[in-house]
PDB file of C-alpha atoms and ligand atoms in Angstrom:
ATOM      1  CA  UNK A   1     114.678  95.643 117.140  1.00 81.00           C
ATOM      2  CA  UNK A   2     112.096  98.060 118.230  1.00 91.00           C
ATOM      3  CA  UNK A   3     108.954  99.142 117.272  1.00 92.00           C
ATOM      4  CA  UNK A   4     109.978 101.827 115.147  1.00 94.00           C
ATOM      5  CA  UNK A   5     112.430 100.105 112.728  1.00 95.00           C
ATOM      6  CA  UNK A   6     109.091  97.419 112.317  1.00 95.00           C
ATOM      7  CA  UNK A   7     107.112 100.005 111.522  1.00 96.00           C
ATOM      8  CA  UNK A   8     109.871 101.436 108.937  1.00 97.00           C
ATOM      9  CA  UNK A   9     110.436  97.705 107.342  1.00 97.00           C
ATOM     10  CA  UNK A  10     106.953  96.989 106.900  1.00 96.00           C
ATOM     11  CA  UNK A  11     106.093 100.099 105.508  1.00 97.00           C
ATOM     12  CA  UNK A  12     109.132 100.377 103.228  1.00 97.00           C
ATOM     13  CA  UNK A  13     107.670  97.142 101.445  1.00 97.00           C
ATOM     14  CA  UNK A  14     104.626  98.601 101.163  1.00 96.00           C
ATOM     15  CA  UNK A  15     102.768  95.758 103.642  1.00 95.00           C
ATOM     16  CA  UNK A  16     103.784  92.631 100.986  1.00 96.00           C
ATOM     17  CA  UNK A  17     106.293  89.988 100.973  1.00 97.00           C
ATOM     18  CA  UNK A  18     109.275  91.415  99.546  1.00 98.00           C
ATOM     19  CA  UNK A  19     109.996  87.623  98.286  1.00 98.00           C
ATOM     20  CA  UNK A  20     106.852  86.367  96.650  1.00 97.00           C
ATOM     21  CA  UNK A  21     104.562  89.867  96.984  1.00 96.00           C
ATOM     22  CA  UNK A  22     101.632  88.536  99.005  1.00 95.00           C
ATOM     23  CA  UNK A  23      99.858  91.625 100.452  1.00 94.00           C
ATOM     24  CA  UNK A  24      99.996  91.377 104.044  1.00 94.00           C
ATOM     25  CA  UNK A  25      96.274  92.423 104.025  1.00 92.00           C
ATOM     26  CA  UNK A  26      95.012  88.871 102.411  1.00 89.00           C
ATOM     27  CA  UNK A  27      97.668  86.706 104.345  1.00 86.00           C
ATOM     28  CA  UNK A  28      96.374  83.921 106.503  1.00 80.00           C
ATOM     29  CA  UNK A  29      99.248  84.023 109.151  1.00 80.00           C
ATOM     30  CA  UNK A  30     100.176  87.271 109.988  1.00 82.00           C
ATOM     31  CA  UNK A  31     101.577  89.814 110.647  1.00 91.00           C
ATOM     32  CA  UNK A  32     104.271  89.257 108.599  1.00 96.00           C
ATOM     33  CA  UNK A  33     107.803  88.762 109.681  1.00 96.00           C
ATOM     34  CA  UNK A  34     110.938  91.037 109.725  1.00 97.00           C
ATOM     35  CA  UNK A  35     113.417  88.928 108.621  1.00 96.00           C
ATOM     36  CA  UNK A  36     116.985  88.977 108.430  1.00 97.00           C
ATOM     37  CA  UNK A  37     118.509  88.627 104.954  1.00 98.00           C
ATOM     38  CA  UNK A  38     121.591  88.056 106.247  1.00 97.00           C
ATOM     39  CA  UNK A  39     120.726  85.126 108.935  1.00 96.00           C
ATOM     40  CA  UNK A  40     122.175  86.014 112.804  1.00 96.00           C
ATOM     41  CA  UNK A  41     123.846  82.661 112.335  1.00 96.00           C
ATOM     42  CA  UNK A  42     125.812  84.353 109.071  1.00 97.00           C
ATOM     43  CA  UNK A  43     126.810  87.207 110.991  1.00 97.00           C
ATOM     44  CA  UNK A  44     124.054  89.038 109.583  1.00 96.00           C
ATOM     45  CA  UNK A  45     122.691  92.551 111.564  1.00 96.00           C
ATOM     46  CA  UNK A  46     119.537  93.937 112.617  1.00 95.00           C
ATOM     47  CA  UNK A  47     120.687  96.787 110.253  1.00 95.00           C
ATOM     48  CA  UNK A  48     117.643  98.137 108.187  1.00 95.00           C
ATOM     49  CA  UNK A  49     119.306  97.046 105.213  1.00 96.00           C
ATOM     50  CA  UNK A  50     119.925  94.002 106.385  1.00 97.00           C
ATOM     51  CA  UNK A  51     115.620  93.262 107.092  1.00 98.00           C
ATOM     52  CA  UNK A  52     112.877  92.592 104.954  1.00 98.00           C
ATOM     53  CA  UNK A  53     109.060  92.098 105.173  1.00 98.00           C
ATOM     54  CA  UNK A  54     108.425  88.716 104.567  1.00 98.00           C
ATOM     55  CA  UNK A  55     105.229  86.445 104.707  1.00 96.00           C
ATOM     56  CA  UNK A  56     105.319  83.216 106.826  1.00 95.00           C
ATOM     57  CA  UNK A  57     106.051  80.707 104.279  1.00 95.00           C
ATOM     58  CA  UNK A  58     108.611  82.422 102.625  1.00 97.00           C
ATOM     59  CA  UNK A  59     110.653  83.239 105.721  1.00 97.00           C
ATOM     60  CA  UNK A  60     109.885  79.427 106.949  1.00 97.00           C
ATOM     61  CA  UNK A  61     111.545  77.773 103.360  1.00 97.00           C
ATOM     62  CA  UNK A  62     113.860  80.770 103.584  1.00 97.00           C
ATOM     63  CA  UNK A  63     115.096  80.075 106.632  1.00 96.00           C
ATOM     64  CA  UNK A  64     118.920  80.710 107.615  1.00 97.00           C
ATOM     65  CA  UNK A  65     119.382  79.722 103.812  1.00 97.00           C
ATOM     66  CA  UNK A  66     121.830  82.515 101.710  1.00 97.00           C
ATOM     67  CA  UNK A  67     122.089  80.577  98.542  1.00 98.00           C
ATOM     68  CA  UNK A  68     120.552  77.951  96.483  1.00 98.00           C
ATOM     69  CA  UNK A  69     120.844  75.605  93.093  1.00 98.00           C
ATOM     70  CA  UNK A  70     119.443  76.718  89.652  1.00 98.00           C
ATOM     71  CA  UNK A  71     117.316  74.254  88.711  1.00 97.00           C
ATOM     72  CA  UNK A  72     118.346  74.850  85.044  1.00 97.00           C
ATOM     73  CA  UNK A  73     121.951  75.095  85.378  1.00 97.00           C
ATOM     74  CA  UNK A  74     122.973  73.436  88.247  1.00 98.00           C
ATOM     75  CA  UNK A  75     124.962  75.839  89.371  1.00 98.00           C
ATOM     76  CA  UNK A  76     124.936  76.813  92.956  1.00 98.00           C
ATOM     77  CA  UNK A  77     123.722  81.164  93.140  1.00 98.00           C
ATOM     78  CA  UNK A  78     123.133  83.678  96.085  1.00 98.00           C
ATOM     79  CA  UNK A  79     119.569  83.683  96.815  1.00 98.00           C
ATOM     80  CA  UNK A  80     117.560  86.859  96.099  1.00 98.00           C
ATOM     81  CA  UNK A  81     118.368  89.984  98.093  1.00 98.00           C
ATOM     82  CA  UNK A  82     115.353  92.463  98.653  1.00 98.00           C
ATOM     83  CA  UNK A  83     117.699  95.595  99.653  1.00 97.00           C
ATOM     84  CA  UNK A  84     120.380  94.564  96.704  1.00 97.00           C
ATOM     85  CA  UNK A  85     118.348  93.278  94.181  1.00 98.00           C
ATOM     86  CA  UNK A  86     115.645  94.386  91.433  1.00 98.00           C
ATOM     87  CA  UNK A  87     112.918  91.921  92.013  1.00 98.00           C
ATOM     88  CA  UNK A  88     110.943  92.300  88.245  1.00 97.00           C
ATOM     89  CA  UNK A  89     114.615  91.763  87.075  1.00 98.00           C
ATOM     90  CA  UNK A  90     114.527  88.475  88.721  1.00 98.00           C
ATOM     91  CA  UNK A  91     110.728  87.519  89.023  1.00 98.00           C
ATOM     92  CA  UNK A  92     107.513  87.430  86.078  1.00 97.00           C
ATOM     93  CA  UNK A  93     104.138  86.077  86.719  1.00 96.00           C
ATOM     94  CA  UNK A  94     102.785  83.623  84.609  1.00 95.00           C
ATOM     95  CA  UNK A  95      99.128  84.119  85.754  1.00 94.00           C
ATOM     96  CA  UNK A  96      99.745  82.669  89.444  1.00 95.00           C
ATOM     97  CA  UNK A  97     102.519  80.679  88.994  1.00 97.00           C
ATOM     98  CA  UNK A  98     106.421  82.522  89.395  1.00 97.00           C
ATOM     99  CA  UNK A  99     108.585  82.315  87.084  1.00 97.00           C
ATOM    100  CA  UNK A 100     112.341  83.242  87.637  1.00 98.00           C
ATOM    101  CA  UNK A 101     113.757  84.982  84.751  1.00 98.00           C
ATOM    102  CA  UNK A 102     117.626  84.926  86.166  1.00 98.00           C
ATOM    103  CA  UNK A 103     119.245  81.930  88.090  1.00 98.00           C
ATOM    104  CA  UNK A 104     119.196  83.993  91.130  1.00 98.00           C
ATOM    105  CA  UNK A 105     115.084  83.996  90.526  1.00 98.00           C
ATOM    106  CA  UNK A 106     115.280  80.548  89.783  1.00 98.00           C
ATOM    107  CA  UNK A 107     117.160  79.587  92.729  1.00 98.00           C
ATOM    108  CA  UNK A 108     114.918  81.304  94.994  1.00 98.00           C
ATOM    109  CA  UNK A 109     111.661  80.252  94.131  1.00 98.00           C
ATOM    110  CA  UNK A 110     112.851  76.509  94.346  1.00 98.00           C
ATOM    111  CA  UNK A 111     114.166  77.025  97.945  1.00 98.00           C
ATOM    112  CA  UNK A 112     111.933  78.990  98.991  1.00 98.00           C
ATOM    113  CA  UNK A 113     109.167  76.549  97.273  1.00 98.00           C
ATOM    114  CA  UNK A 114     107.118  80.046  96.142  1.00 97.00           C
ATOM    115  CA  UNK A 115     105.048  77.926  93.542  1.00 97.00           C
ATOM    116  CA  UNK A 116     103.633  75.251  96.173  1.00 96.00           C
ATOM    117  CA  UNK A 117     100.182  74.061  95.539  1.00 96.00           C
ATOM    118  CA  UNK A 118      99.133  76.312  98.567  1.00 92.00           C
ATOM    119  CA  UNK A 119     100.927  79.366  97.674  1.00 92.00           C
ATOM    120  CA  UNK A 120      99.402  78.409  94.161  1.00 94.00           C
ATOM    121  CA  UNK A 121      96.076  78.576  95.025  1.00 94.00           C
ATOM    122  CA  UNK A 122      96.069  81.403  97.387  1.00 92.00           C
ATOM    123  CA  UNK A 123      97.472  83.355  94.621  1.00 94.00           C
ATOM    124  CA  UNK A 124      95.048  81.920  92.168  1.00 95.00           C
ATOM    125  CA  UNK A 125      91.679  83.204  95.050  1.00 94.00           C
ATOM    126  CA  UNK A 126      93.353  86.991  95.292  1.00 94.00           C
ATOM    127  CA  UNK A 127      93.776  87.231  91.023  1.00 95.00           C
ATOM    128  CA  UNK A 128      90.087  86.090  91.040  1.00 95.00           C
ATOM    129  CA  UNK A 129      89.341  88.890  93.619  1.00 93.00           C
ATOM    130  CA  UNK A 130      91.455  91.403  91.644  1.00 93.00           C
ATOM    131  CA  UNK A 131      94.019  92.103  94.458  1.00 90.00           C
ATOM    132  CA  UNK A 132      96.864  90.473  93.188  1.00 90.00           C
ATOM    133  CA  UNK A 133      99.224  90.923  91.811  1.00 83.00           C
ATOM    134  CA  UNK A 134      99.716  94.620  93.250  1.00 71.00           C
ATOM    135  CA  UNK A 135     101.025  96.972  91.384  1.00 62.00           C
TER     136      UNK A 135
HETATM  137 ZN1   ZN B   1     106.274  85.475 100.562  1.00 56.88          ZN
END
């Protein structure tokens, strides 16, 4: 992957997580990661719309994972896809806390543990600072 396809990811996300929407900006770890949504592992390719911008603790809980269990139904769902998927059709906010509105949304926020008490309160500082959520 080269520089230029980095440069095309990040900027196509407009510099947030494409999973949980932390601005790069006001991230402690950065810079954020170009992740595959697809995993390697999976067969997935470096294929731009197979990559996302994502912020270090959602690509660490994300991991090689492709699916995940709605905690409501129990039923095992794909996880959310940035390039296939309409994120405010999965995802509200509840102040800081994420709520999933679909079991995909659901699904991901438990596996990817988006609502952590760290994630919680980072979210919580930016609101206070009026930078998040972005627009
Ligand atoms: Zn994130």
């Amino acid at each position: 992957m080269d520089d230029a396809v980095r440069f095309l990811v990040r900027a196509r996300a407009g510099r947030q997580c494409e999973y949980c929407h932390l601005p790069e900006e006001y991230a402690a770890f950065t810079p954020f990661h170009i992740e595959h949504i697809i995993a390697k592992q999976h067969g997935g390719t470096d294929a731009r719309a197979n990559l996302a911008l994502a912020c270090h603790h959602c690509n660490f809980h994300k991991g090689p994972n492709l699916s995940g269990i709605d905690p409501v139904t129990r039923r095992i769902v794909k996880l959310f896809h940035p390039r296939r998927h309409v994120w405010p059709y999965h995802f509200v906010w509840a102040g800081a806390r994420l709520i999933g509105r679909t079991a995909i949304g659901r699904a991901t926020i438990a596996v990817l543990q988006m609502n952590d008490p760290d994630a919680f309160k980072d979210r919580q500082a930016l609101i206070a600072e009026g930078v998040f959520p972005t627009p």
